[in-house]
Short mmCIF file of C-alpha atoms in Angstrom, two decimals:
data_model
loop_
_atom_site.label_atom_id
_atom_site.label_comp_id
_atom_site.label_asym_id
_atom_site.label_seq_id
_atom_site.Cartn_x
_atom_site.Cartn_y
_atom_site.Cartn_z
CA MET A 1 -84.14 -16.54 66.08
CA SER A 2 -84.35 -14.00 68.93
CA VAL A 3 -85.56 -10.52 68.11
CA VAL A 4 -83.62 -9.23 70.93
CA SER A 5 -80.14 -9.81 71.82
CA LEU A 6 -78.12 -8.92 74.75
CA LEU A 7 -74.62 -7.36 74.00
CA GLY A 8 -72.98 -6.83 77.26
CA VAL A 9 -73.44 -5.51 81.00
CA LYS A 10 -71.34 -3.48 82.78
CA VAL A 11 -71.72 -3.17 86.74
CA LEU A 12 -70.63 0.84 87.23
CA ASN A 13 -70.40 0.78 91.04
CA ASN A 14 -68.61 -2.10 92.04
CA PRO A 15 -67.28 -2.44 95.30
CA ALA A 16 -70.15 -0.61 97.07
CA LYS A 17 -71.47 -0.48 100.75
CA PHE A 18 -74.36 -3.22 101.05
CA SER A 19 -76.86 -0.40 101.08
CA ASP A 20 -76.07 1.60 98.06
CA SER A 21 -77.95 1.14 95.13
CA TYR A 22 -76.96 -1.45 92.04
CA GLU A 23 -76.43 0.44 88.43
CA PHE A 24 -76.00 -1.37 85.16
CA GLU A 25 -74.90 -0.33 82.27
CA ILE A 26 -77.23 -2.44 79.43
CA THR A 27 -76.45 -2.51 75.91
CA PHE A 28 -78.83 -4.70 73.50
CA GLU A 29 -79.55 -4.99 70.03
CA CYS A 30 -83.23 -5.32 68.32
CA LEU A 31 -83.48 -6.81 65.32
CA GLU A 32 -87.00 -5.45 64.03
CA GLN A 33 -90.06 -3.17 65.15
CA LEU A 34 -91.31 -4.53 68.27
CA GLN A 35 -94.94 -3.68 69.33
CA LYS A 36 -94.36 -3.85 73.31
CA ASP A 37 -91.92 -2.84 75.84
CA LEU A 38 -89.21 -4.57 77.17
CA GLU A 39 -89.47 -5.34 80.59
CA TRP A 40 -85.92 -5.74 82.90
CA LYS A 41 -85.80 -6.99 86.60
CA LEU A 42 -83.28 -7.35 89.45
CA THR A 43 -83.92 -9.91 91.83
CA TYR A 44 -81.71 -10.34 95.31
CA VAL A 45 -81.49 -13.95 96.21
CA GLY A 46 -81.91 -13.53 100.13
CA SER A 47 -81.19 -17.45 101.19
CA ALA A 48 -79.45 -20.30 99.41
CA THR A 49 -82.33 -22.81 101.21
CA SER A 50 -85.69 -21.33 100.23
CA SER A 51 -86.84 -19.00 97.55
CA GLU A 52 -89.18 -17.34 100.20
CA HIS A 53 -86.22 -14.75 100.79
CA ASP A 54 -86.02 -13.61 97.43
CA GLN A 55 -86.33 -9.98 96.64
CA GLU A 56 -87.42 -7.92 93.48
CA LEU A 57 -85.52 -5.16 93.96
CA ASP A 58 -86.51 -2.90 90.78
CA SER A 59 -88.32 -3.32 87.84
CA LEU A 60 -88.15 -1.06 84.38
CA LEU A 61 -90.12 -1.16 81.38
CA VAL A 62 -87.90 0.01 78.19
CA GLY A 63 -89.70 1.30 75.05
CA PRO A 64 -90.59 1.82 72.59
CA ILE A 65 -87.67 -0.02 70.91
CA PRO A 66 -86.34 1.47 67.52
CA VAL A 67 -84.42 -1.08 65.43
CA GLY A 68 -80.61 -0.99 66.29
CA VAL A 69 -77.96 -0.93 69.24
CA ASN A 70 -79.68 0.29 72.22
CA LYS A 71 -77.86 1.22 75.49
CA PHE A 72 -79.44 2.23 79.24
CA ILE A 73 -78.78 2.52 82.82
CA PHE A 74 -80.64 0.21 84.89
CA GLU A 75 -80.58 1.53 88.82
CA ALA A 76 -81.63 -0.72 91.39
CA ASP A 77 -82.21 -0.24 95.17
CA ALA A 78 -80.06 -1.92 97.66
CA PRO A 79 -82.36 -5.38 99.38
CA ASP A 80 -84.30 -4.98 102.77
CA LEU A 81 -82.34 -6.38 105.33
CA LYS A 82 -85.71 -7.31 107.43
CA ARG A 83 -86.45 -9.89 104.67
CA ILE A 84 -82.98 -11.59 104.91
CA PRO A 85 -82.14 -13.94 107.59
CA THR A 86 -79.83 -12.63 109.78
CA SER A 87 -76.95 -15.80 109.03
CA GLU A 88 -77.51 -15.23 105.46
CA ILE A 89 -76.74 -11.66 105.22
CA LEU A 90 -72.61 -12.30 105.42
CA GLY A 91 -71.42 -14.71 102.77
CA VAL A 92 -71.74 -15.17 98.98
CA THR A 93 -75.30 -15.09 97.41
CA VAL A 94 -76.41 -14.14 93.64
CA ILE A 95 -78.37 -11.62 91.88
CA LEU A 96 -80.39 -12.06 89.01
CA LEU A 97 -80.68 -9.91 86.23
CA THR A 98 -83.75 -10.53 83.88
CA CYS A 99 -85.38 -9.34 80.51
CA SER A 100 -88.81 -10.27 79.51
CA TYR A 101 -91.21 -9.47 76.45
CA ASP A 102 -95.22 -9.52 76.99
CA GLY A 103 -94.43 -11.58 80.36
CA ARG A 104 -92.07 -14.60 78.30
CA GLU A 105 -88.44 -14.53 79.81
CA PHE A 106 -86.10 -14.83 77.00
CA VAL A 107 -82.67 -13.90 78.46
CA ARG A 108 -81.43 -14.35 82.12
CA VAL A 109 -77.61 -12.86 84.00
CA GLY A 110 -76.59 -13.99 87.19
CA TYR A 111 -73.76 -12.55 89.37
CA TYR A 112 -72.12 -14.08 92.36
CA VAL A 113 -72.14 -11.32 95.60
CA ASN A 114 -70.17 -11.52 98.34
CA ASN A 115 -70.73 -9.46 101.23
CA GLU A 116 -68.32 -9.06 103.82
CA TYR A 117 -66.65 -6.59 106.45
CA ASP A 118 -64.53 -3.91 105.37
CA THR A 119 -61.99 -4.65 107.74
CA ASP A 120 -59.73 -7.61 108.76
CA GLU A 121 -60.81 -7.79 112.57
CA LEU A 122 -63.99 -7.99 111.71
CA ASN A 123 -63.43 -10.44 109.47
CA ALA A 124 -61.44 -12.49 111.61
CA GLU A 125 -64.01 -12.27 114.56
CA PRO A 126 -67.26 -11.34 113.14
CA PRO A 127 -70.20 -10.04 115.90
CA ALA A 128 -73.30 -11.78 116.23
CA LYS A 129 -75.49 -8.57 115.07
CA PRO A 130 -73.79 -7.48 111.50
CA ILE A 131 -72.40 -3.85 111.79
CA MET A 132 -74.28 -3.18 108.22
CA ASP A 133 -72.18 0.30 108.24
CA HIS A 134 -68.79 -1.86 107.92
CA VAL A 135 -70.89 -4.14 105.33
CA ARG A 136 -69.62 -3.63 101.67
CA ARG A 137 -70.43 -6.23 98.78
CA SER A 138 -68.41 -7.35 95.67
CA VAL A 139 -69.97 -8.35 92.10
CA LEU A 140 -68.12 -10.99 90.65
CA ALA A 141 -68.95 -8.95 87.41
CA GLU A 142 -66.07 -10.99 85.09
CA LYS A 143 -67.95 -14.12 85.71
CA PRO A 144 -71.79 -13.91 84.45
CA ARG A 145 -74.03 -16.87 83.79
CA VAL A 146 -75.95 -16.04 80.80
CA THR A 147 -78.93 -17.67 79.96
CA ARG A 148 -80.89 -17.78 77.24
CA PHE A 149 -84.86 -18.68 76.15
CA ALA A 150 -86.72 -18.83 72.69
CA ILE A 151 -89.95 -17.67 72.86
CA LYS A 152 -92.60 -15.85 70.66
CA TRP A 153 -92.50 -12.40 69.89
CA ASP A 154 -94.77 -10.64 67.85
CA THR A 155 -95.41 -12.90 65.07
CA GLU A 156 -96.25 -16.74 64.92
CA ASP A 157 -93.66 -17.50 62.90
CA SER A 158 -91.30 -16.66 65.74
CA ALA A 159 -92.84 -18.59 67.89
CA PRO A 160 -90.59 -21.97 68.91
CA ALA A 161 -91.63 -25.64 68.05
CA GLU A 162 -93.74 -27.27 70.56
CA PHE A 163 -92.44 -30.79 69.04
CA PRO A 164 -89.60 -31.20 66.83
CA PRO A 165 -90.43 -30.81 62.76
CA GLU A 166 -91.79 -34.14 61.04
CA GLN A 167 -89.06 -35.53 59.05
CA PRO A 168 -90.55 -38.01 56.47
CA GLU A 169 -87.47 -38.97 54.88
CA ALA A 170 -85.92 -40.10 58.01
CA ASP A 171 -87.83 -43.36 58.38
CA ILE A 172 -86.33 -44.22 54.82
CA VAL A 173 -82.69 -43.60 56.16
CA GLU A 174 -81.47 -47.28 57.07
CA ASP A 175 -80.92 -47.73 60.87
CA ASP A 176 -77.59 -47.60 61.48
CA GLY A 177 -77.46 -49.25 65.09
CA ALA A 178 -76.87 -52.43 63.19
CA ALA A 179 -74.23 -51.14 61.14
CA TYR A 180 -72.85 -49.70 64.12
CA GLY A 181 -72.97 -52.98 65.92
CA ALA A 182 -71.28 -54.82 62.93
CA GLU A 183 -68.36 -52.72 62.89
CA GLU A 184 -67.71 -53.05 66.29
CA VAL A 185 -67.78 -56.91 66.26
CA GLU A 186 -65.62 -56.51 62.87
CA LEU A 187 -63.04 -54.44 64.77
CA GLU A 188 -62.63 -56.93 68.08
CA GLU A 189 -61.62 -59.70 65.40
CA ALA A 190 -59.54 -57.82 63.95
CA LEU A 191 -58.07 -57.03 67.16
CA LEU A 192 -58.25 -60.30 68.52
CA LYS A 193 -56.46 -61.56 65.21
CA GLU A 194 -53.45 -58.87 65.50
CA GLU A 195 -52.95 -60.27 68.97
CA ALA A 196 -52.94 -63.73 67.80
CA ALA A 197 -50.12 -63.29 65.10
CA LEU A 198 -48.26 -60.72 67.31
CA LYS A 199 -48.01 -63.83 69.57
CA ALA A 200 -47.32 -66.58 67.43
CA GLU A 201 -44.07 -64.06 66.38
CA VAL A 202 -42.86 -64.02 69.68
CA GLU A 203 -43.23 -67.63 70.09
CA ASP A 204 -40.99 -68.21 66.71
CA GLU A 205 -38.63 -65.95 68.31
CA GLU A 206 -38.16 -67.23 71.93
CA MET A 207 -37.90 -70.83 69.71
CA ALA A 208 -35.19 -69.61 67.40
CA GLY A 209 -33.50 -68.10 70.20
CA ALA A 210 -33.24 -71.31 72.56
CA GLU A 211 -32.15 -73.29 69.59
CA ASN A 212 -29.20 -70.93 68.55
CA THR A 213 -28.43 -70.91 72.45
CA ALA A 214 -28.72 -74.71 72.95
CA GLY A 215 -25.75 -75.40 70.89
CA PRO A 216 -25.70 -78.67 68.36
CA SER A 217 -29.38 -81.05 68.99
CA ASN A 218 -29.04 -84.60 70.44
CA GLY A 219 -29.30 -85.99 67.51
CA ASP A 220 -26.18 -85.34 66.11
CA LEU A 221 -24.50 -85.47 69.36
CA ASN A 222 -26.00 -89.49 69.02
CA GLU A 223 -25.24 -89.98 66.08
CA ALA A 224 -21.29 -88.81 66.42
CA GLU A 225 -20.75 -91.07 69.39
CA VAL A 226 -22.73 -93.88 67.58
CA GLU A 227 -20.08 -93.64 65.04
CA ASP A 228 -17.07 -93.98 67.76
CA SER A 229 -18.58 -96.07 69.71
CA ASP A 230 -18.55 -98.74 66.63
CA ALA A 231 -15.52 -97.83 65.48
CA GLU A 232 -14.08 -98.59 68.45
CA SER A 233 -16.29 -102.08 69.23
CA GLU A 234 -14.68 -103.08 65.72
CA ASP A 235 -11.33 -103.09 66.65
CA LEU A 236 -12.13 -104.25 70.33
CA GLU A 237 -13.44 -107.41 68.12
CA ALA A 238 -10.78 -107.82 65.58
CA GLU A 239 -8.52 -108.09 68.61
CA SER A 240 -10.36 -110.28 70.21
CA SER A 241 -10.92 -112.66 67.44
CA GLY A 242 -7.32 -112.38 66.51
CA SER A 243 -6.09 -113.56 70.00
CA ASP A 244 -8.23 -116.25 69.82
CA ASP A 245 -7.05 -117.50 66.73
CA GLU A 246 -3.70 -117.53 67.49
CA GLU A 247 -4.69 -119.53 71.25
CA ILE A 248 -6.68 -121.75 69.07
CA GLU A 249 -3.39 -122.80 66.81
CA GLU A 250 -1.13 -123.27 69.54
CA ASP A 251 -3.63 -125.31 71.26
CA GLU A 252 -3.86 -127.63 68.22
CA GLY A 253 -0.03 -127.81 68.12
CA ASP A 254 0.03 -128.82 71.19
CA VAL A 255 -3.00 -131.65 70.95
CA ASP A 256 -0.61 -132.90 67.46
CA GLU A 257 2.11 -132.93 69.31
CA ASP A 258 0.88 -134.88 72.26
CA MET A 259 -0.61 -137.30 69.48
CA ASP A 260 2.50 -138.07 67.83
CA MET A 261 4.28 -139.09 71.17
CA GLY A 262 0.73 -140.80 71.49
CA GLU A 263 1.99 -144.27 72.78
CA ASP A 264 5.60 -144.21 74.42
CA SER A 265 4.34 -143.40 77.88
CA GLU A 266 1.77 -142.18 80.22
CA HIS A 267 4.35 -139.98 81.97
CA LYS A 268 5.42 -138.06 78.85
CA THR A 269 2.01 -137.71 77.79
CA ALA A 270 0.65 -136.28 81.04
CA GLU A 271 3.23 -133.65 80.92
CA PRO A 272 1.83 -131.98 77.61
CA THR A 273 -1.64 -132.11 79.59
CA ALA A 274 -0.35 -129.97 82.06
CA GLN A 275 0.81 -127.75 79.61
CA ASN A 276 -2.35 -127.67 77.92
CA GLU A 277 -3.90 -127.02 81.31
CA GLN A 278 -2.02 -123.73 81.68
CA SER A 279 -1.84 -122.56 78.55
CA LEU A 280 -5.98 -122.66 78.58
CA GLY A 281 -5.21 -120.99 82.21
CA GLN A 282 -3.30 -118.09 80.31
CA GLN A 283 -6.06 -118.02 77.40
CA HIS A 284 -8.82 -117.41 79.63
CA GLY A 285 -6.80 -115.07 81.57
CA GLU A 286 -6.33 -113.03 78.50
CA VAL A 287 -9.88 -113.46 77.86
CA MET A 288 -10.92 -112.11 80.80
CA VAL A 289 -8.89 -109.02 80.51
CA HIS A 290 -10.30 -108.10 77.13
#
């Protein structure tokens, strides 16, 4: 746990001319008596491509620090133009406000700074050499980026652990890697079964709908047709058999008459033969019709 906590930083003169000094109102809390002072620094980042152009604008030692909430004003000079590349003067850059204890940094606050001309004409067409009297800076104080570090304070107990603490009970606990993998497999199998069941249900519904729209089955139609055809065939057979019997009886009657007339004369026997042939022709024609 940190002994000193930064509660807030307020940028006082913002916006301001590029040549004006920076002023910050800093509020922090100290939880216990410290043996040494706090060191505050303000750094100006002169170039985004190289740290060689960074400038430490000012540093301040604050102490002794009483326990409780403390507030003070930190003032720093403007950056030296000679140490900033000409192409990096205008545009967006960064300033860093840091605090250290016994040479160990424990908090850092970063702000974006926009340097631009104070007139629209110069911003639209900036001259090759910056006119510093018309350059103003604007610190984006609403969105600072705060980074905290764990450090050793006055006692060894406050020092952060270099290595994670030993946890002998961790070796006893079963590794959940296998269980996690088993859960994944079970979940996948359950999803596959559910998909298969839904697919089968959809297929059954589609088959049931097809049967309802198709009407009576072919088997029912075939049985009805077979029954009708059987009935018709029986009627035809009955008719054909009845007509054949009648014709056969007529033929037998003619033959008996011919035999009775028998031997009277050849001429008389020839006539019944012709009649028989005629009747046979008629019989043959009737059979062809059926």
